């Protein structure tokens, strides 16, 4: 069962989501796992993939592949899949990966299961798990096509280093005529000082209990003291208190940090599904009957406006900053 994992990278770093999928692929019994790196000046990243379980990394390194555009990436992956005889191609969800996975499925006439949160191998068959009915149940899904494509929710798997080394094979990609029709004119970066919520080990999340948008400063200060990122519930995003890119939950991002501090968040199921994979959940809520206390590891009943600044002070004092 040769498995290929799309190794998305950004600013010279392999994405945590892709490394998590790589680690998952390596855990699927005796599957031969390879990675595909597509871009310009990316060869040096291949050794990093070896540490997370890729036995081989196919590198399509070409100035024509510099921009993270779907069609040239699909050209490269199609070539790698056909030449390597891969029957399974796995992706960690992102804007680019979702486009690439859908287009590759069309090119290969393959089935694509998306929004998966897990994958298991059973006697040569692959079984995917996908949340359904507003994430209240998990359904098992399979593939009827010979080539199987899967797109995983971000944060589904923890990247765990296995310490291996990858053989590197360079691939000369022939681009389709139409693949050069779209050009990247500009790439803009959202200004942010800390890690993204998908990458962060610590997340401080704010909800309606903060009372007003200005109070997000409490979460930002605590996140900065802990070296983490700030997230938000849909209620506050919809109210325009915080950007959508920070929303965690069913219609936002799925995160799995080591520590998730929920400040003034009730713990609705639609929020829970996006953060329940966190290793330790701490909740601060003034209502002792708030649903979040049913699934957090440590609950503090109290006012966020009093507790969060004290917590920040303590963390700063411990760190001596
Ligand atoms: C289809 C659908 C998709 C959705 N997708 C998402 C999603 O992706 N993400 C998401 O988050 N939600 C989502 N929701 C919304 C979800 O159902 C909840 O409405 C939302 O999560 C509630 O956000 P909240 O906890 O900030 O607000 P609330 O539910 O209003 O909770 C605020 C909490 O703050 C506490 N509080 C108030 N004042 C203080 C204080 N001073 N100190 C401490 N605690 C205080 C209250 O006791 C309360 O528990 C979705 C809903 C639907 C129907």
Tab-separated table of N, CA, C and O and ligand atoms in Angstrom, residues 134 206-211 232-236 238 244 247-253 263-274 284-288 290-292 300 302-305, ligand 1:
chain	number	residue	atom	x	y	z
A	134	UNK	N	-23.466	17.711	12.486
A	134	UNK	CA	-22.912	18.761	13.344
A	134	UNK	C	-21.879	18.201	14.317
A	134	UNK	O	-21.814	18.583	15.487
A	206	UNK	N	-10.931	33.440	23.726
A	206	UNK	CA	-11.900	34.317	24.360
A	206	UNK	C	-13.295	34.118	23.797
A	206	UNK	O	-13.465	33.848	22.599
A	207	UNK	N	-14.295	34.249	24.678
A	207	UNK	CA	-15.680	34.144	24.256
A	207	UNK	C	-16.475	35.355	24.702
A	207	UNK	O	-15.907	36.357	25.172
A	208	UNK	N	-17.793	35.234	24.552
A	208	UNK	CA	-18.682	36.361	24.855
A	208	UNK	C	-18.555	36.844	26.300
A	208	UNK	O	-18.854	37.981	26.621
A	209	UNK	N	-18.084	35.954	27.168
A	209	UNK	CA	-17.914	36.318	28.581
A	209	UNK	C	-16.893	37.425	28.785
A	209	UNK	O	-16.840	38.018	29.880
A	210	UNK	N	-16.104	37.754	27.763
A	210	UNK	CA	-15.167	38.881	27.889
A	210	UNK	C	-15.925	40.205	27.938
A	210	UNK	O	-15.384	41.216	28.382
A	211	UNK	N	-17.153	40.193	27.433
A	211	UNK	CA	-18.029	41.366	27.589
A	211	UNK	C	-17.903	42.442	26.531
A	211	UNK	O	-18.877	43.096	26.195
A	232	UNK	N	-10.823	32.422	19.254
A	232	UNK	CA	-12.108	33.040	19.605
A	232	UNK	C	-13.255	32.084	19.289
A	232	UNK	O	-13.093	31.137	18.520
A	233	UNK	N	-14.408	32.355	19.907
A	233	UNK	CA	-15.608	31.580	19.570
A	233	UNK	C	-16.326	32.266	18.414
A	233	UNK	O	-16.050	33.430	18.084
A	234	UNK	N	-17.270	31.553	17.845
A	234	UNK	CA	-18.020	32.129	16.726
A	234	UNK	C	-18.859	33.320	17.190
A	234	UNK	O	-19.055	34.278	16.445
A	235	UNK	N	-19.347	33.233	18.426
A	235	UNK	CA	-20.207	34.317	18.926
A	235	UNK	C	-19.473	35.654	18.844
A	235	UNK	O	-20.043	36.667	18.415
A	236	UNK	N	-18.209	35.667	19.229
A	236	UNK	CA	-17.476	36.944	19.213
A	236	UNK	C	-16.977	37.304	17.817
A	236	UNK	O	-16.849	38.472	17.484
A	238	UNK	N	-18.680	36.555	15.047
A	238	UNK	CA	-19.884	37.083	14.391
A	238	UNK	C	-20.187	38.514	14.856
A	238	UNK	O	-20.715	39.328	14.111
A	244	UNK	N	-12.175	36.263	11.833
A	244	UNK	CA	-12.623	34.896	11.577
A	244	UNK	C	-11.460	33.901	11.600
A	244	UNK	O	-11.620	32.740	12.007
A	247	UNK	N	-11.240	31.884	14.631
A	247	UNK	CA	-12.395	31.107	15.137
A	247	UNK	C	-12.088	29.611	15.222
A	247	UNK	O	-11.646	28.989	14.259
A	248	UNK	N	-12.386	29.060	16.378
A	248	UNK	CA	-12.206	27.622	16.594
A	248	UNK	C	-13.580	26.971	16.657
A	248	UNK	O	-14.490	27.498	17.291
A	249	UNK	N	-13.728	25.834	15.989
A	249	UNK	CA	-14.996	25.122	16.082
A	249	UNK	C	-15.442	24.550	14.757
A	249	UNK	O	-14.689	24.529	13.779
A	250	UNK	N	-16.679	24.116	14.752
A	250	UNK	CA	-17.238	23.413	13.600
A	250	UNK	C	-17.103	24.191	12.310
A	250	UNK	O	-16.808	23.632	11.262
A	251	UNK	N	-17.352	25.493	12.363
A	251	UNK	CA	-17.257	26.304	11.155
A	251	UNK	C	-15.995	27.167	11.181
A	251	UNK	O	-15.879	28.128	10.417
A	252	UNK	N	-15.052	26.808	12.044
A	252	UNK	CA	-13.768	27.502	12.106
A	252	UNK	C	-12.650	26.493	12.015
A	252	UNK	O	-12.742	25.512	11.289
A	253	UNK	N	-11.588	26.729	12.783
A	253	UNK	CA	-10.422	25.836	12.735
A	253	UNK	C	-10.525	24.740	13.788
A	253	UNK	O	-11.197	24.916	14.798
A	263	UNK	N	-11.517	31.376	28.032
A	263	UNK	CA	-11.899	32.490	28.909
A	263	UNK	C	-13.293	33.002	28.540
A	263	UNK	O	-13.489	33.537	27.438
A	264	UNK	N	-14.251	32.797	29.416
A	264	UNK	CA	-15.611	33.286	29.149
A	264	UNK	C	-16.260	32.583	27.971
A	264	UNK	O	-16.929	33.200	27.147
A	265	UNK	N	-16.048	31.275	27.906
A	265	UNK	CA	-16.597	30.447	26.805
A	265	UNK	C	-17.534	29.411	27.418
A	265	UNK	O	-17.152	28.713	28.371
A	266	UNK	N	-18.745	29.292	26.855
A	266	UNK	CA	-19.718	28.385	27.481
A	266	UNK	C	-19.405	26.919	27.218
A	266	UNK	O	-19.718	26.056	28.040
A	267	UNK	N	-18.791	26.625	26.049
A	267	UNK	CA	-18.460	25.231	25.735
A	267	UNK	C	-19.523	24.560	24.894
A	267	UNK	O	-19.778	23.355	25.052
A	268	UNK	N	-20.119	25.314	23.966
A	268	UNK	CA	-21.127	24.747	23.058
A	268	UNK	C	-20.474	23.646	22.214
A	268	UNK	O	-19.276	23.711	21.924
A	269	UNK	N	-21.290	22.662	21.814
A	269	UNK	CA	-20.767	21.514	21.058
A	269	UNK	C	-20.011	21.970	19.803
A	269	UNK	O	-18.965	21.425	19.463
A	270	UNK	N	-20.530	23.048	19.159
A	270	UNK	CA	-19.883	23.507	17.922
A	270	UNK	C	-18.505	24.104	18.196
A	270	UNK	O	-17.663	24.157	17.311
A	271	UNK	N	-18.276	24.579	19.417
A	271	UNK	CA	-16.940	25.054	19.774
A	271	UNK	C	-16.066	23.869	20.221
A	271	UNK	O	-14.918	23.742	19.804
A	272	UNK	N	-16.682	23.014	21.004
A	272	UNK	CA	-15.958	21.862	21.566
A	272	UNK	C	-15.297	21.018	20.463
A	272	UNK	O	-14.153	20.576	20.613
A	273	UNK	N	-16.019	20.792	19.344
A	273	UNK	CA	-15.461	19.904	18.318
A	273	UNK	C	-14.168	20.448	17.724
A	273	UNK	O	-13.374	19.695	17.181
A	274	UNK	N	-13.948	21.737	17.852
A	274	UNK	CA	-12.725	22.314	17.294
A	274	UNK	C	-11.550	22.321	18.248
A	274	UNK	O	-10.429	22.596	17.831
A	284	UNK	N	-12.176	29.156	32.373
A	284	UNK	CA	-12.500	30.191	33.372
A	284	UNK	C	-13.881	30.721	32.992
A	284	UNK	O	-14.072	31.260	31.889
A	285	UNK	N	-14.838	30.517	33.890
A	285	UNK	CA	-16.217	30.898	33.577
A	285	UNK	C	-16.923	31.221	34.893
A	285	UNK	O	-16.720	30.526	35.896
A	286	UNK	N	-17.738	32.270	34.891
A	286	UNK	CA	-18.363	32.640	36.165
A	286	UNK	C	-19.589	31.787	36.490
A	286	UNK	O	-20.071	31.820	37.626
A	287	UNK	N	-20.058	31.006	35.511
A	287	UNK	CA	-21.228	30.154	35.742
A	287	UNK	C	-20.774	28.722	36.059
A	287	UNK	O	-20.256	28.024	35.179
A	288	UNK	N	-20.965	28.251	37.301
A	288	UNK	CA	-20.490	26.896	37.633
A	288	UNK	C	-21.190	25.804	36.833
A	288	UNK	O	-20.696	24.679	36.760
A	290	UNK	N	-21.746	26.013	33.559
A	290	UNK	CA	-21.407	26.139	32.127
A	290	UNK	C	-20.978	24.771	31.585
A	290	UNK	O	-20.225	24.042	32.253
A	291	UNK	N	-21.439	24.403	30.384
A	291	UNK	CA	-21.109	23.073	29.830
A	291	UNK	C	-19.614	22.804	29.724
A	291	UNK	O	-19.182	21.659	29.800
A	292	UNK	N	-18.804	23.853	29.599
A	292	UNK	CA	-17.353	23.624	29.434
A	292	UNK	C	-16.752	22.929	30.639
A	292	UNK	O	-15.766	22.200	30.533
A	300	UNK	N	-12.044	26.924	36.576
A	300	UNK	CA	-11.984	28.002	37.564
A	300	UNK	C	-13.303	28.769	37.472
A	300	UNK	O	-13.644	29.306	36.405
A	302	UNK	N	-15.178	31.897	38.109
A	302	UNK	CA	-14.856	33.278	38.468
A	302	UNK	C	-14.922	34.197	37.269
A	302	UNK	O	-15.220	33.762	36.144
A	303	UNK	N	-14.636	35.466	37.520
A	303	UNK	CA	-14.731	36.502	36.496
A	303	UNK	C	-13.410	36.595	35.721
A	303	UNK	O	-12.347	36.779	36.337
A	304	UNK	N	-13.510	36.488	34.405
A	304	UNK	CA	-12.287	36.546	33.584
A	304	UNK	C	-11.517	37.850	33.804
A	304	UNK	O	-10.289	37.863	33.740
A	305	UNK	N	-12.246	38.935	34.071
A	305	UNK	CA	-11.582	40.239	34.207
A	305	UNK	C	-10.690	40.296	35.438
A	305	UNK	O	-9.763	41.089	35.510
B	1	LIG	C1	-24.125	25.489	12.526
B	1	LIG	C2	-23.412	26.153	13.668
B	1	LIG	C3	-22.035	26.233	13.606
B	1	LIG	C4	-21.325	26.848	14.658
B	1	LIG	N1	-19.957	26.906	14.594
B	1	LIG	C5	-19.284	27.382	15.658
B	1	LIG	C6	-17.856	27.406	15.668
B	1	LIG	O1	-17.171	27.034	14.717
B	1	LIG	N2	-17.230	27.878	16.769
B	1	LIG	C7	-17.914	28.352	17.874
B	1	LIG	O2	-17.264	28.760	18.840
B	1	LIG	N3	-19.271	28.360	17.862
B	1	LIG	C8	-19.957	27.915	16.795
B	1	LIG	N4	-21.316	27.980	16.800
B	1	LIG	C9	-21.986	28.747	17.876
B	1	LIG	C10	-22.143	27.974	19.175
B	1	LIG	O3	-23.343	27.249	19.145
B	1	LIG	C11	-22.172	28.945	20.374
B	1	LIG	O4	-23.212	29.875	20.184
B	1	LIG	C12	-20.884	29.706	20.604
B	1	LIG	O5	-19.789	28.833	20.634
B	1	LIG	C13	-20.975	30.448	21.936
B	1	LIG	O6	-19.858	31.268	22.087
B	1	LIG	P1	-19.441	31.779	23.543
B	1	LIG	O7	-19.088	30.620	24.388
B	1	LIG	O8	-18.410	32.843	23.320
B	1	LIG	O9	-20.729	32.544	24.066
B	1	LIG	P2	-21.830	32.133	25.107
B	1	LIG	O10	-22.447	30.820	24.796
B	1	LIG	O11	-22.732	33.297	25.235
B	1	LIG	O12	-21.025	31.923	26.489
B	1	LIG	C14	-20.428	32.952	27.195
B	1	LIG	C15	-19.959	32.361	28.522
B	1	LIG	O13	-19.247	33.344	29.232
B	1	LIG	C16	-19.587	33.237	30.613
B	1	LIG	N5	-19.326	34.549	31.199
B	1	LIG	C17	-20.047	35.692	31.076
B	1	LIG	N6	-19.436	36.717	31.712
B	1	LIG	C18	-18.305	36.198	32.259
B	1	LIG	C19	-17.249	36.743	33.036
B	1	LIG	N7	-17.214	38.053	33.365
B	1	LIG	N8	-16.251	35.912	33.444
B	1	LIG	C20	-16.256	34.596	33.146
B	1	LIG	N9	-17.230	34.017	32.399
B	1	LIG	C21	-18.235	34.822	31.950
B	1	LIG	C22	-21.034	32.821	30.639
B	1	LIG	O14	-21.314	32.154	31.853
B	1	LIG	C23	-21.102	31.904	29.427
B	1	LIG	O15	-20.899	30.555	29.800
B	1	LIG	C24	-22.039	27.387	15.768
B	1	LIG	C25	-23.428	27.284	15.795
B	1	LIG	C26	-24.100	26.678	14.772
B	1	LIG	C27	-25.595	26.584	14.856
